[in-house]
Coordinates of N, CA and C in Angstrom, one line a residue:
M1 N 0.8 -1.2 0.0 CA 0.0 0.0 0.0 C 0.9 1.2 0.0
Q2 N 0.5 2.2 -0.8 CA 1.2 3.5 -0.9 C 0.2 4.6 -0.9
V3 N 0.5 5.7 -0.2 CA -0.4 6.9 -0.2 C 0.4 8.1 -0.5
N4 N 0.0 8.9 -1.5 CA 0.7 10.1 -1.8 C -0.3 11.2 -1.8
L5 N 0.0 12.3 -1.1 CA -0.8 13.5 -1.1 C -0.5 14.3 -2.4
V6 N -1.5 14.4 -3.3 CA -1.4 15.0 -4.6 C -1.5 16.5 -4.5
S7 N -2.5 17.0 -3.7 CA -2.7 18.4 -3.5 C -3.4 18.7 -2.2
A8 N -3.2 19.9 -1.8 CA -3.9 20.4 -0.6 C -4.2 21.9 -0.7
T9 N -5.4 22.3 -0.4 CA -5.7 23.7 -0.4 C -5.0 24.4 0.8
P10 N -4.8 25.7 0.8 CA -4.1 26.4 1.8 C -4.8 26.3 3.2
L11 N -4.0 26.2 4.2 CA -4.5 26.2 5.6 C -5.1 27.5 5.9
R12 N -4.7 28.6 5.2 CA -5.2 29.9 5.5 C -6.7 30.0 5.2
N13 N -7.2 29.0 4.3 CA -8.7 29.0 4.0 C -9.5 28.9 5.3
I14 N -9.0 28.1 6.2 CA -9.8 27.9 7.5 C -9.9 29.2 8.2
I15 N -8.8 29.9 8.3 CA -8.7 31.2 9.0 C -9.6 32.2 8.4
L16 N -9.6 32.3 7.0 CA -10.4 33.2 6.3 C -11.9 32.9 6.6
A17 N -12.3 31.6 6.6 CA -13.7 31.3 6.9 C -14.0 31.7 8.3
A18 N -13.2 31.3 9.3 CA -13.4 31.6 10.7 C -13.6 33.1 10.9
R19 N -12.7 33.9 10.4 CA -12.7 35.3 10.6 C -13.8 36.0 9.9
T20 N -14.2 35.4 8.8 CA -15.4 36.0 8.1 C -16.6 35.8 9.0
S21 N -16.7 34.6 9.6 CA -17.8 34.4 10.5 C -17.9 35.4 11.7
H22 N -16.7 35.7 12.2 CA -16.6 36.6 13.4 C -16.3 38.0 13.0
D23 N -16.3 38.3 11.7 CA -16.0 39.7 11.2 C -14.7 40.2 11.8
S24 N -13.6 39.4 11.8 CA -12.4 39.8 12.4 C -11.2 39.6 11.5
R25 N -11.4 39.8 10.2 CA -10.3 39.5 9.3 C -9.0 40.4 9.6
A26 N -9.2 41.6 10.1 CA -8.1 42.5 10.4 C -7.2 41.9 11.5
K27 N -7.7 41.0 12.3 CA -6.9 40.5 13.4 C -6.0 39.3 13.0
S28 N -6.2 38.8 11.8 CA -5.4 37.7 11.3 C -3.9 38.0 11.3
D29 N -3.1 37.0 11.7 CA -1.7 37.2 11.7 C -1.0 36.1 11.0
T30 N -1.7 35.5 10.1 CA -1.1 34.4 9.3 C -0.2 34.9 8.2
P31 N 1.2 34.6 8.3 CA 2.1 35.2 7.4 C 2.3 34.4 6.1
H32 N 1.7 33.2 6.1 CA 1.9 32.3 4.9 C 0.7 31.4 4.8
N33 N 0.4 30.9 3.5 CA -0.7 30.1 3.3 C -0.9 28.9 4.2
N34 N 0.3 28.3 4.6 CA 0.2 27.1 5.4 C 1.0 27.3 6.7
L35 N 1.2 28.5 7.2 CA 1.9 28.8 8.4 C 1.1 29.8 9.2
L36 N 0.4 29.4 10.3 CA -0.4 30.3 11.1 C 0.3 31.0 12.1
G37 N 0.0 32.3 12.3 CA 0.5 33.1 13.4 C -0.1 32.7 14.7
P38 N 0.4 33.2 15.8 CA 0.0 32.8 17.2 C -1.5 33.1 17.4
T39 N -1.9 34.3 17.0 CA -3.3 34.7 17.2 C -4.3 33.8 16.4
D40 N -4.0 33.5 15.2 CA -4.8 32.6 14.4 C -4.7 31.2 14.9
T41 N -3.6 30.8 15.4 CA -3.4 29.4 16.0 C -4.3 29.3 17.2
A42 N -4.4 30.3 18.0 CA -5.2 30.3 19.2 C -6.7 30.2 18.8
L43 N -7.1 31.0 17.8 CA -8.5 30.9 17.3 C -8.8 29.5 16.8
L44 N -7.9 28.9 16.0 CA -8.2 27.6 15.4 C -8.3 26.5 16.6
R45 N -7.4 26.7 17.6 CA -7.5 25.7 18.7 C -8.8 25.8 19.4
R46 N -9.3 27.0 19.6 CA -10.6 27.2 20.3 C -11.7 26.6 19.5
L47 N -11.7 26.8 18.1 CA -12.8 26.2 17.3 C -12.8 24.7 17.3
I48 N -11.6 24.1 17.3 CA -11.5 22.7 17.3 C -11.9 22.1 18.7
K49 N -11.5 22.8 19.7 CA -11.9 22.4 21.1 C -13.4 22.4 21.3
L50 N -14.0 23.5 20.7 CA -15.5 23.6 20.9 C -16.3 22.8 19.9
G51 N -15.6 22.2 19.0 CA -16.3 21.3 18.0 C -16.9 22.1 16.9
H52 N -16.4 23.4 16.6 CA -16.9 24.2 15.5 C -16.1 23.8 14.3
D53 N -16.5 22.6 13.7 CA -15.7 22.0 12.7 C -16.0 22.4 11.3
S54 N -17.0 23.1 11.1 CA -17.4 23.4 9.7 C -16.4 24.2 8.9
V55 N -15.6 25.0 9.6 CA -14.5 25.8 8.9 C -13.5 24.8 8.4
L56 N -13.3 23.6 8.9 CA -12.3 22.7 8.4 C -12.7 22.2 7.0
E57 N -13.9 22.3 6.6 CA -14.3 21.9 5.3 C -13.7 22.7 4.2
H58 N -13.1 23.9 4.5 CA -12.5 24.7 3.5 C -11.1 24.3 3.1
V59 N -10.6 23.3 3.8 CA -9.3 22.7 3.4 C -9.6 21.3 2.8
V60 N -9.1 21.1 1.6 CA -9.4 19.8 0.8 C -8.1 19.2 0.4
Y61 N -8.1 17.8 0.6 CA -7.0 17.0 0.2 C -7.3 16.0 -0.9
T62 N -6.4 15.8 -1.8 CA -6.5 14.8 -2.8 C -5.3 13.8 -2.7
F63 N -5.7 12.5 -2.5 CA -4.7 11.4 -2.3 C -4.7 10.5 -3.5
D64 N -3.5 10.0 -3.8 CA -3.3 8.9 -4.7 C -3.0 7.6 -3.9
I65 N -4.0 6.7 -3.8 CA -3.9 5.5 -2.9 C -3.8 4.3 -3.8
T66 N -2.7 3.5 -3.7 CA -2.4 2.4 -4.5 C -2.2 1.1 -3.6
G67 N -2.6 0.0 -4.2 CA -2.3 -1.3 -3.6 C -3.2 -1.7 -2.4
I68 N -4.5 -1.2 -2.4 CA -5.4 -1.6 -1.3 C -6.3 -2.7 -1.8
S69 N -6.8 -3.5 -0.9 CA -7.7 -4.6 -1.3 C -9.1 -4.1 -1.6
R70 N -9.8 -4.9 -2.3 CA -11.2 -4.6 -2.6 C -12.0 -4.6 -1.3
A71 N -11.6 -5.4 -0.3 CA -12.2 -5.4 1.0 C -12.1 -4.1 1.7
L72 N -10.9 -3.5 1.6 CA -10.7 -2.2 2.2 C -11.5 -1.1 1.5
L73 N -11.5 -1.2 0.1 CA -12.2 -0.3 -0.7 C -13.7 -0.2 -0.3
Q74 N -14.3 -1.3 0.0 CA -15.7 -1.3 0.3 C -16.0 -0.5 1.6
E75 N -15.0 -0.6 2.6 CA -15.2 0.1 3.8 C -14.9 1.6 3.6
L76 N -13.9 1.9 2.8 CA -13.5 3.3 2.5 C -14.6 4.1 1.9
V77 N -15.3 3.5 0.9 CA -16.3 4.3 0.2 C -17.6 4.5 1.0
R78 N -17.7 3.8 2.2 CA -18.8 4.1 3.1 C -18.7 5.5 3.7
H79 N -17.5 6.1 3.6 CA -17.4 7.5 4.0 C -17.8 8.3 2.8
R80 N -19.0 8.7 2.8 CA -19.6 9.2 1.6 C -19.3 10.7 1.3
I81 N -18.8 11.4 2.4 CA -18.5 12.8 2.1 C -17.1 12.9 1.6
A82 N -16.9 12.3 0.5 CA -15.6 12.3 -0.2 C -15.8 11.9 -1.6
S83 N -14.9 12.1 -2.5 CA -15.0 11.8 -3.9 C -13.9 10.7 -4.2
Y84 N -14.4 9.7 -5.0 CA -13.5 8.5 -5.3 C -13.5 8.2 -6.8
T85 N -12.3 8.0 -7.3 CA -12.2 7.4 -8.7 C -11.4 6.1 -8.5
V86 N -11.9 5.0 -8.9 CA -11.3 3.7 -8.7 C -10.9 3.1 -10.0
Q87 N -9.7 2.4 -9.9 CA -9.2 1.7 -11.1 C -10.2 0.7 -11.6
S88 N -10.5 0.7 -12.9 CA -11.5 -0.1 -13.5 C -11.0 -1.5 -13.8
T89 N -11.6 -2.5 -13.2 CA -11.2 -3.9 -13.5 C -11.7 -4.3 -15.0
R90 N -12.7 -3.6 -15.4 CA -13.1 -3.8 -16.8 C -12.0 -3.6 -17.8
Y91 N -11.1 -2.6 -17.5 CA -10.1 -2.3 -18.5 C -8.7 -2.9 -18.1
T92 N -8.5 -3.3 -16.9 CA -7.2 -3.8 -16.4 C -7.1 -5.3 -16.2
L93 N -8.2 -5.9 -15.9 CA -8.1 -7.3 -15.4 C -7.5 -8.3 -16.5
G94 N -8.0 -8.1 -17.7 CA -7.5 -9.0 -18.8 C -6.0 -8.9 -19.0
K95 N -5.5 -7.6 -18.9 CA -4.0 -7.4 -19.1 C -3.2 -8.1 -18.0
I96 N -3.7 -8.0 -16.8 CA -3.0 -8.7 -15.7 C -3.0 -10.2 -15.9
L97 N -4.2 -10.8 -16.2 CA -4.3 -12.2 -16.4 C -3.4 -12.7 -17.6
S98 N -3.3 -11.9 -18.6 CA -2.5 -12.4 -19.8 C -1.0 -12.2 -19.6
E99 N -0.6 -11.2 -18.8 CA 0.8 -10.9 -18.8 C 1.6 -11.4 -17.6
Y100 N 0.9 -12.0 -16.6 CA 1.5 -12.4 -15.3 C 1.2 -13.9 -15.1
T101 N 2.1 -14.6 -14.4 CA 1.9 -16.0 -14.0 C 1.0 -16.0 -12.8
E102 N 0.5 -17.1 -12.4 CA -0.4 -17.2 -11.3 C 0.4 -16.8 -10.0
E103 N 1.6 -17.2 -9.9 CA 2.4 -16.9 -8.7 C 2.7 -15.4 -8.7
E104 N 2.9 -14.8 -9.8 CA 3.2 -13.3 -9.9 C 1.9 -12.5 -9.5
I105 N 0.7 -13.0 -9.9 CA -0.5 -12.4 -9.6 C -0.8 -12.4 -8.1
I106 N -0.5 -13.5 -7.5 CA -0.8 -13.6 -6.0 C 0.2 -12.7 -5.3
S107 N 1.5 -12.7 -5.8 CA 2.5 -11.8 -5.1 C 2.3 -10.4 -5.3
N108 N 1.8 -9.9 -6.5 CA 1.8 -8.5 -6.8 C 0.4 -7.9 -6.8
F109 N -0.6 -8.7 -7.0 CA -2.0 -8.1 -7.1 C -3.0 -8.6 -6.1
C110 N -2.5 -9.2 -5.0 CA -3.3 -9.6 -3.9 C -2.8 -9.1 -2.6
V111 N -3.6 -8.7 -1.7 CA -3.2 -8.3 -0.3 C -3.4 -9.6 0.5
I112 N -2.2 -10.0 1.1 CA -2.2 -11.2 1.9 C -2.0 -10.8 3.4
P113 N -3.0 -11.1 4.2 CA -2.8 -10.8 5.7 C -1.6 -11.4 6.2
Q114 N -0.9 -10.8 7.1 CA 0.3 -11.3 7.7 C 0.0 -12.6 8.5
N115 N 0.9 -13.5 8.4 CA 0.8 -14.8 9.2 C -0.4 -15.6 8.8
E116 N -0.9 -15.4 7.6 CA -2.1 -16.1 7.2 C -1.8 -17.6 7.0
H117 N -2.8 -18.5 7.3 CA -2.6 -19.9 7.2 C -2.4 -20.3 5.7
N118 N -1.7 -21.4 5.5 CA -1.4 -21.9 4.1 C -2.7 -22.2 3.4
I119 N -3.8 -22.5 4.1 CA -5.1 -22.8 3.4 C -5.5 -21.5 2.6
F120 N -5.2 -20.3 3.2 CA -5.6 -19.1 2.5 C -5.0 -19.0 1.1
I121 N -3.7 -19.3 1.1 CA -2.9 -19.2 -0.2 C -3.4 -20.3 -1.1
E122 N -3.7 -21.5 -0.6 CA -4.1 -22.6 -1.4 C -5.4 -22.3 -2.1
E123 N -6.4 -21.7 -1.4 CA -7.7 -21.4 -1.9 C -7.6 -20.2 -2.9
L124 N -6.7 -19.2 -2.6 CA -6.5 -18.1 -3.5 C -5.9 -18.6 -4.8
S125 N -5.0 -19.5 -4.7 CA -4.4 -20.1 -5.9 C -5.4 -20.7 -6.8
K126 N -6.4 -21.4 -6.3 CA -7.5 -22.0 -7.1 C -8.3 -20.9 -7.8
I127 N -8.6 -19.8 -7.1 CA -9.3 -18.7 -7.7 C -8.5 -18.1 -8.9
V128 N -7.2 -17.8 -8.7 CA -6.4 -17.2 -9.7 C -6.3 -18.2 -10.9
H129 N -6.1 -19.4 -10.6 CA -6.0 -20.4 -11.7 C -7.3 -20.4 -12.5
A130 N -8.5 -20.4 -11.9 CA -9.8 -20.3 -12.6 C -9.9 -19.1 -13.4
L131 N -9.5 -17.9 -12.8 CA -9.5 -16.7 -13.6 C -8.7 -16.7 -14.9
K132 N -7.5 -17.2 -14.8 CA -6.7 -17.3 -16.0 C -7.2 -18.3 -17.0
L133 N -7.8 -19.4 -16.5 CA -8.4 -20.4 -17.4 C -9.6 -19.8 -18.1
L134 N -10.4 -19.2 -17.4 CA -11.6 -18.6 -18.0 C -11.3 -17.4 -19.0
Y135 N -10.2 -16.7 -18.6 CA -9.8 -15.6 -19.5 C -9.3 -16.2 -20.9
M136 N -8.5 -17.3 -20.8 CA -8.1 -18.0 -22.0 C -9.2 -18.6 -22.8
L137 N -10.3 -18.9 -22.1 CA -11.5 -19.4 -22.8 C -12.3 -18.3 -23.4
G138 N -11.9 -17.1 -23.2 CA -12.6 -16.0 -23.8 C -13.7 -15.3 -23.0
L139 N -13.8 -15.5 -21.7 CA -14.8 -14.9 -20.9 C -14.4 -13.4 -20.7
E140 N -15.4 -12.5 -20.8 CA -15.2 -11.1 -20.8 C -14.8 -10.6 -19.4
N141 N -14.1 -9.5 -19.3 CA -13.7 -8.9 -18.0 C -14.9 -8.7 -17.1
D142 N -16.0 -8.2 -17.7 CA -17.2 -7.9 -16.9 C -17.7 -9.1 -16.2
K143 N -17.5 -10.3 -16.7 CA -17.9 -11.5 -16.1 C -16.8 -12.1 -15.2
L144 N -15.6 -11.9 -15.6 CA -14.5 -12.4 -14.8 C -14.4 -11.8 -13.4
K145 N -14.8 -10.5 -13.4 CA -14.6 -9.8 -12.1 C -15.5 -10.3 -11.0
Y146 N -16.6 -11.0 -11.4 CA -17.5 -11.6 -10.4 C -16.7 -12.7 -9.6
L147 N -15.6 -13.2 -10.1 CA -14.9 -14.2 -9.4 C -13.7 -13.6 -8.6
L148 N -13.5 -12.3 -8.7 CA -12.3 -11.7 -8.0 C -12.5 -11.9 -6.5
P149 N -11.4 -12.2 -5.8 CA -11.4 -12.3 -4.4 C -11.4 -10.9 -3.7
E150 N -11.8 -10.8 -2.5 CA -11.8 -9.5 -1.8 C -10.4 -9.0 -1.6
C151 N -9.4 -9.9 -1.6 CA -8.0 -9.4 -1.4 C -7.4 -8.8 -2.7
W152 N -8.1 -8.8 -3.8 CA -7.5 -8.3 -5.1 C -7.2 -6.8 -4.9
K153 N -6.0 -6.4 -5.3 CA -5.6 -5.0 -5.2 C -6.3 -4.1 -6.2
T154 N -6.5 -2.9 -5.7 CA -7.0 -1.8 -6.6 C -6.4 -0.5 -6.2
N155 N -6.6 0.5 -7.0 CA -6.0 1.8 -6.8 C -7.2 2.8 -6.8
V156 N -7.0 3.9 -6.0 CA -8.1 4.9 -5.9 C -7.5 6.3 -5.7
V157 N -8.2 7.3 -6.3 CA -7.9 8.7 -6.0 C -9.0 9.2 -5.2
M158 N -8.7 9.7 -4.0 CA -9.7 10.2 -3.1 C -9.5 11.7 -2.8
T159 N -10.6 12.4 -2.8 CA -10.6 13.8 -2.5 C -11.5 14.0 -1.3
V160 N -11.0 14.6 -0.2 CA -11.8 14.7 1.0 C -11.4 16.0 1.8
N161 N -12.4 16.6 2.4 CA -12.1 17.8 3.2 C -11.5 17.4 4.6
A162 N -10.9 18.4 5.3 CA -10.2 18.1 6.5 C -11.2 17.6 7.6
R163 N -12.4 18.1 7.6 CA -13.4 17.7 8.6 C -13.8 16.3 8.5
E164 N -14.0 15.8 7.2 CA -14.4 14.4 7.0 C -13.2 13.5 7.3
L165 N -12.0 14.0 6.9 CA -10.8 13.2 7.1 C -10.6 13.0 8.6
M166 N -10.8 14.0 9.4 CA -10.7 13.9 10.8 C -11.7 12.8 11.3
H167 N -12.9 12.8 10.8 CA -13.8 11.8 11.2 C -13.4 10.4 10.8
I168 N -12.8 10.2 9.6 CA -12.3 8.9 9.1 C -11.2 8.5 10.1
L169 N -10.3 9.4 10.4 CA -9.1 9.0 11.2 C -9.6 8.6 12.6
E170 N -10.6 9.3 13.1 CA -11.1 9.0 14.5 C -11.6 7.6 14.5
L171 N -12.2 7.1 13.5 CA -12.8 5.8 13.5 C -11.7 4.7 13.1
R172 N -10.9 5.0 12.1 CA -10.1 4.0 11.5 C -8.7 3.9 12.1
L173 N -8.3 4.8 12.9 CA -7.0 4.6 13.6 C -7.2 3.7 14.9
S174 N -8.4 3.4 15.2 CA -8.7 2.5 16.3 C -8.2 1.1 16.1
S175 N -7.8 0.5 17.1 CA -7.4 -0.9 17.0 C -8.5 -1.9 16.7
K176 N -9.7 -1.4 16.8 CA -10.9 -2.2 16.4 C -11.2 -2.1 14.9
A177 N -10.6 -1.2 14.2 CA -10.8 -1.1 12.8 C -10.1 -2.3 12.0
L178 N -10.5 -2.5 10.8 CA -9.9 -3.4 9.9 C -8.4 -3.1 9.9
W179 N -7.5 -4.2 10.0 CA -6.1 -4.0 10.1 C -5.5 -3.2 8.9
E180 N -6.1 -3.4 7.8 CA -5.6 -2.7 6.6 C -6.0 -1.3 6.6
F181 N -7.2 -1.0 7.1 CA -7.7 0.4 7.2 C -6.9 1.2 8.2
Q182 N -6.5 0.5 9.3 CA -5.6 1.2 10.3 C -4.3 1.7 9.6
E183 N -3.8 0.8 8.7 CA -2.5 1.2 8.0 C -2.8 2.4 7.1
L184 N -3.9 2.3 6.4 CA -4.3 3.4 5.5 C -4.5 4.7 6.2
A185 N -5.2 4.6 7.4 CA -5.4 5.8 8.2 C -4.1 6.4 8.6
R186 N -3.2 5.6 9.1 CA -1.9 6.0 9.5 C -1.1 6.8 8.4
L187 N -1.2 6.2 7.2 CA -0.4 6.8 6.1 C -1.1 8.1 5.7
L188 N -2.4 8.2 5.7 CA -3.1 9.4 5.4 C -2.7 10.5 6.3
L189 N -2.7 10.2 7.6 CA -2.3 11.2 8.6 C -0.9 11.6 8.4
E190 N 0.0 10.7 8.1 CA 1.4 11.1 7.9 C 1.5 12.1 6.8
E191 N 0.7 11.9 5.7 CA 0.8 12.8 4.6 C 0.3 14.2 4.9
V192 N -0.8 14.3 5.6 CA -1.4 15.7 5.9 C -0.6 16.4 6.9
K193 N 0.1 15.7 7.8 CA 0.9 16.3 8.8 C 2.1 17.0 8.2
Q194 N 2.5 16.5 7.0 CA 3.7 17.1 6.4 C 3.4 18.4 5.8
V195 N 2.1 18.6 5.3 CA 1.8 19.9 4.6 C 1.1 20.8 5.6
H196 N 0.4 20.3 6.6 CA -0.4 21.1 7.6 C -0.1 20.7 9.0
P197 N 1.2 20.7 9.4 CA 1.5 20.2 10.8 C 0.8 20.9 11.9
Q198 N 0.6 22.2 11.8 CA -0.1 23.0 12.9 C -1.5 22.5 13.1
L199 N -2.2 22.3 12.0 CA -3.6 21.9 12.1 C -3.7 20.5 12.7
W200 N -2.9 19.6 12.3 CA -3.1 18.2 12.8 C -2.5 18.0 14.2
E201 N -1.6 18.9 14.6 CA -1.1 18.9 16.0 C -2.2 19.4 16.9
L202 N -2.9 20.5 16.5 CA -4.0 21.0 17.3 C -5.1 19.9 17.4
I203 N -5.4 19.3 16.3 CA -6.4 18.2 16.3 C -6.0 17.1 17.3
R204 N -4.7 16.7 17.3 CA -4.2 15.7 18.2 C -4.4 16.2 19.6
Q205 N -4.0 17.4 19.9 CA -4.0 17.9 21.3 C -5.5 18.1 21.8
E206 N -6.4 18.6 21.0 CA -7.7 18.9 21.5 C -8.7 17.7 21.3
R207 N -8.4 16.8 20.3 CA -9.4 15.7 20.1 C -8.8 14.4 20.2
G208 N -7.5 14.3 20.4 CA -6.8 13.0 20.6 C -6.7 12.2 19.4
I209 N -7.0 12.7 18.2 CA -6.9 12.0 16.9 C -5.4 12.0 16.5
G210 N -4.9 10.8 16.3 CA -3.5 10.6 16.0 C -2.6 10.5 17.2
D211 N -3.1 10.5 18.4 CA -2.4 10.3 19.6 C -2.2 8.8 19.8
E212 N -1.0 8.3 19.8 CA -0.8 6.9 19.9 C -1.3 6.3 21.2
S213 N -1.3 7.1 22.2 CA -1.8 6.6 23.5 C -3.3 6.3 23.5
N214 N -4.0 6.9 22.4 CA -5.4 6.7 22.3 C -5.8 5.8 21.2
G215 N -4.8 5.2 20.5 CA -5.1 4.4 19.4 C -5.7 3.1 19.7

């Protein structure tokens, strides 16, 4: 699994929205699009602490997410306040089945849980063998994909605002979440902390999201 942050709107957008609400734009001390001054930092901390999260919707992230399972994808798209574009099996499945051996497909195009029992691999091998056989017999991709296992890898571009991302992380960083989703959540958080460290540190301090002691 890999996660790359493709783009992020300026952190200053949040301050603009907040100070528009309070008619206090003249008090802003943000010197840079993604670097908040102390007065604006205090304002943002107060908003997060009080749960006034709507201003966070003015910051939007786009992620390139590769190598996740179809099982994880099903859970990810349940978060509906986001936009998703998913790799099409209709156009890619046949190429994979024709260009790679069964062993290569299992190694490169399937998510295998750690320490999984040999029976898992044995059953997966049967499915991949059937997929390749049916492809050689001329079955169309649209029908072949009905046989795909949940561990089959896919790629997705996701666009989400900071408020919804905060909600996703709150749920999916939990040890109760799907193990693969926990890893995705961790990588998403790492990416946004690089571009907006002040915002996500305030969220950690005031809401506990991303605090390892609360994971």
